[in-house]
Amino acid sequence: GAGDKVVGVTNFCNYPEEAKDIAKIGDSIVNVEAVLALRPDVVVAEWDLQPDVINRLKQLGLTVVTVNARSASDIMDSMMMLGRVCGTVEQAKEAVSSIEDRLAAVREKVQKMATDERPSVFIEIWNDPIMTAGGGTFMDELIQIAGGKNIAESQDGWPILSSETVISENPDVILLTYYNKDEVLNRTAWKSISAVKGGKVYEMDPDIISRNGPRFIDAIEEMVEIFYAQ
């Protein structure tokens, strides 16, 4: 509920549409002078990405609020915190409540499925080498909430898998976080995988599945449709 107060964003900020027209302050390299020129009351930053810049902005006298959302609950907690910071608590409550309602509907649907009906899922983050999301990651949590079984859940973080490992795990569904479906379907060795044979290879919008923001619920709902499509 504080969109009209935003005076600066990164080059990567493309949602909502209005964000594209707001002053840019850099990307992975933040232009501190550009931030200062905007004279913000508050800077919102992600601690893991920019600790040095955060410390510099604080030294220059700016108020910096940091978020470190690594799970669905973290995201909603961050939304409430930002609502308090921006003086839009009621709007934040409404936004979080809407997400909670949608999550409850997903969980109710998934709970009706027997454990052996839950599909095994491989999510590809990169193709050379083959990188996936392991247990404890944000993407792994989304898969679990949506009723899938991540084939890499026993490995932490962002493991590199061999092509042979993916083939042996034989996932029911393959999710792609960038637009390379044709390339995956043309991997000769993968043509025996259930997901490939059954036409269950899907490109997902990387913005909703890779970014730890409110649209994570869109990614979950899309996964449910993919996993349980008749």
C-alpha positions as semicolon CSV with decimal commas, in nm:
position;residue;x (nm);y (nm);z (nm)
1;G;0,000;0,000;0,000
2;A;0,297;0,235;-0,022
3;G;0,370;0,223;-0,393
4;D;0,310;0,594;-0,441
5;K;0,588;0,665;-0,192
6;V;0,858;0,475;-0,381
7;V;1,117;0,715;-0,528
8;G;1,388;0,472;-0,643
9;V;1,418;0,109;-0,752
10;T;1,679;-0,121;-0,907
11;N;1,714;-0,199;-1,275
12;F;1,562;-0,541;-1,203
13;C;1,239;-0,402;-1,053
14;N;0,972;-0,460;-1,318
15;Y;0,657;-0,527;-1,113
16;P;0,408;-0,376;-1,078
17;E;0,417;-0,200;-1,414
18;E;0,459;0,138;-1,245
19;A;0,799;0,028;-1,112
20;K;0,946;0,053;-1,462
21;D;0,895;0,432;-1,460
22;I;1,063;0,501;-1,125
23;A;1,421;0,631;-1,098
24;K;1,685;0,355;-1,115
25;I;1,970;0,337;-0,865
26;G;2,165;0,044;-1,015
27;D;2,146;-0,333;-0,993
28;S;2,394;-0,560;-0,817
29;I;2,614;-0,250;-0,804
30;V;2,422;0,024;-0,626
31;N;2,488;0,387;-0,715
32;V;2,508;0,535;-0,367
33;E;2,515;0,892;-0,501
34;A;2,191;0,825;-0,691
35;V;2,030;0,700;-0,370
36;L;2,142;1,007;-0,178
37;A;2,011;1,237;-0,451
38;L;1,661;1,093;-0,406
39;R;1,667;1,191;-0,034
40;P;1,464;0,889;0,081
41;D;1,325;0,871;0,434
42;V;1,385;0,495;0,432
43;V;1,592;0,259;0,221
44;V;1,473;-0,103;0,198
45;A;1,750;-0,350;0,124
46;E;1,823;-0,722;0,134
47;W;2,102;-0,793;0,379
48;D;2,249;-1,097;0,204
49;L;2,291;-0,910;-0,124
50;Q;2,430;-0,573;-0,022
51;P;2,583;-0,566;0,330
52;D;2,863;-0,326;0,231
53;V;2,626;-0,081;0,063
54;I;2,387;-0,101;0,357
55;N;2,664;-0,014;0,601
56;R;2,780;0,274;0,382
57;L;2,428;0,418;0,355
58;K;2,391;0,399;0,731
59;Q;2,724;0,576;0,778
60;L;2,595;0,850;0,548
61;G;2,299;0,901;0,781
62;L;2,024;0,719;0,593
63;T;1,770;0,498;0,766
64;V;1,799;0,147;0,621
65;V;1,551;-0,132;0,682
66;T;1,672;-0,479;0,587
67;V;1,473;-0,784;0,488
68;N;1,603;-1,138;0,460
69;A;1,303;-1,341;0,342
70;R;1,395;-1,705;0,286
71;S;1,055;-1,868;0,325
72;A;0,686;-1,805;0,267
73;S;0,637;-1,703;0,630
74;D;0,942;-1,472;0,611
75;I;0,788;-1,294;0,313
76;M;0,463;-1,229;0,496
77;D;0,650;-1,115;0,808
78;S;0,851;-0,875;0,590
79;M;0,531;-0,739;0,436
80;M;0,393;-0,664;0,782
81;M;0,720;-0,504;0,890
82;L;0,722;-0,281;0,583
83;G;0,359;-0,190;0,650
84;R;0,461;-0,065;0,994
85;V;0,761;0,124;0,854
86;C;0,554;0,290;0,580
87;G;0,249;0,365;0,792
88;T;0,029;0,132;0,587
89;V;-0,036;-0,142;0,841
90;E;-0,396;-0,202;0,741
91;Q;-0,307;-0,244;0,373
92;A;-0,028;-0,483;0,470
93;K;-0,269;-0,685;0,683
94;E;-0,512;-0,711;0,392
95;A;-0,237;-0,821;0,152
96;V;-0,104;-1,084;0,393
97;S;-0,454;-1,207;0,475
98;S;-0,527;-1,256;0,104
99;I;-0,211;-1,465;0,065
100;E;-0,297;-1,670;0,375
101;D;-0,643;-1,743;0,237
102;R;-0,496;-1,860;-0,093
103;L;-0,238;-2,074;0,089
104;A;-0,512;-2,235;0,296
105;A;-0,705;-2,321;-0,022
106;V;-0,393;-2,481;-0,172
107;R;-0,320;-2,685;0,140
108;E;-0,680;-2,806;0,154
109;K;-0,660;-2,922;-0,207
110;V;-0,323;-3,091;-0,162
111;Q;-0,427;-3,267;0,159
112;K;-0,696;-3,450;-0,036
113;M;-0,428;-3,615;-0,248
114;A;-0,282;-3,944;-0,131
115;T;0,093;-3,941;-0,069
116;D;0,155;-4,177;-0,358
117;E;-0,032;-3,938;-0,590
118;R;0,213;-3,657;-0,531
119;P;0,440;-3,616;-0,834
120;S;0,818;-3,620;-0,819
121;V;0,956;-3,290;-0,945
122;F;1,285;-3,174;-1,092
123;I;1,337;-2,799;-1,110
124;E;1,617;-2,675;-1,334
125;I;1,785;-2,349;-1,238
126;W;2,059;-2,367;-1,499
127;N;2,150;-2,613;-1,772
128;D;2,530;-2,604;-1,800
129;P;2,608;-2,743;-1,554
130;I;2,266;-2,873;-1,446
131;M;2,175;-2,686;-1,127
132;T;1,866;-2,742;-0,917
133;A;1,708;-2,628;-0,590
134;G;1,780;-2,859;-0,298
135;G;1,622;-2,900;0,043
136;G;1,583;-2,591;0,257
137;T;1,561;-2,352;-0,037
138;F;1,272;-2,122;-0,117
139;M;1,190;-2,310;-0,438
140;D;1,191;-2,643;-0,254
141;E;0,936;-2,503;-0,008
142;L;0,711;-2,387;-0,294
143;I;0,721;-2,735;-0,449
144;Q;0,633;-2,897;-0,118
145;I;0,344;-2,659;-0,045
146;A;0,207;-2,725;-0,393
147;G;0,210;-3,100;-0,327
148;G;0,520;-3,207;-0,516
149;K;0,821;-3,413;-0,410
150;N;1,149;-3,249;-0,501
151;I;1,393;-3,512;-0,633
152;A;1,681;-3,310;-0,481
153;E;1,528;-3,251;-0,138
154;S;1,799;-3,461;0,032
155;Q;2,068;-3,217;-0,085
156;D;2,100;-2,871;0,067
157;G;2,122;-2,547;-0,123
158;W;2,177;-2,540;-0,497
159;P;2,337;-2,871;-0,600
160;I;2,485;-2,954;-0,938
161;L;2,338;-3,278;-1,075
162;S;2,460;-3,503;-1,350
163;S;2,228;-3,576;-1,638
164;E;2,243;-3,942;-1,533
165;T;2,113;-3,856;-1,186
166;V;1,808;-3,678;-1,324
167;I;1,741;-3,969;-1,561
168;S;1,768;-4,223;-1,278
169;E;1,536;-4,019;-1,055
170;N;1,285;-4,016;-1,345
171;P;1,077;-3,715;-1,235
172;D;0,708;-3,696;-1,318
173;V;0,734;-3,320;-1,375
174;I;1,016;-3,092;-1,490
175;L;0,996;-2,720;-1,407
176;L;1,222;-2,471;-1,582
177;T;1,307;-2,130;-1,438
178;Y;1,406;-1,986;-1,772
179;Y;1,280;-2,034;-2,123
180;N;1,466;-2,341;-2,253
181;K;1,190;-2,600;-2,298
182;D;1,286;-2,678;-2,658
183;E;1,646;-2,741;-2,554
184;V;1,536;-2,978;-2,276
185;L;1,303;-3,171;-2,506
186;N;1,588;-3,214;-2,752
187;R;1,817;-3,382;-2,498
188;T;1,834;-3,727;-2,649
189;A;1,919;-3,901;-2,322
190;W;1,618;-3,744;-2,147
191;K;1,355;-3,877;-2,384
192;S;1,299;-4,176;-2,152
193;I;1,215;-3,956;-1,851
194;S;0,849;-3,974;-1,749
195;A;0,807;-3,595;-1,755
196;V;0,937;-3,575;-2,112
197;K;0,738;-3,873;-2,237
198;G;0,423;-3,748;-2,068
199;G;0,451;-3,387;-2,185
200;K;0,504;-3,255;-1,833
201;V;0,788;-3,010;-1,897
202;Y;0,693;-2,653;-1,806
203;E;0,853;-2,312;-1,832
204;M;0,759;-2,096;-1,535
205;D;0,786;-1,720;-1,508
206;P;1,123;-1,678;-1,334
207;D;1,005;-1,360;-1,164
208;I;0,737;-1,537;-0,959
209;I;0,932;-1,853;-0,878
210;S;1,280;-1,704;-0,822
211;R;1,203;-1,381;-0,638
212;N;1,121;-1,399;-0,269
213;G;0,822;-1,166;-0,286
214;P;0,442;-1,164;-0,258
215;R;0,394;-1,333;-0,595
216;F;0,524;-1,662;-0,455
217;I;0,159;-1,758;-0,407
218;D;0,105;-1,721;-0,785
219;A;0,390;-1,968;-0,839
220;I;0,240;-2,215;-0,591
221;E;-0,105;-2,200;-0,750
222;E;0,048;-2,250;-1,095
223;M;0,241;-2,553;-0,965
224;V;-0,078;-2,705;-0,824
225;E;-0,240;-2,677;-1,165
226;I;0,065;-2,839;-1,325
227;F;0,098;-3,120;-1,069
228;Y;-0,267;-3,215;-1,060
229;A;-0,388;-3,134;-1,409
230;Q;-0,623;-3,406;-1,529
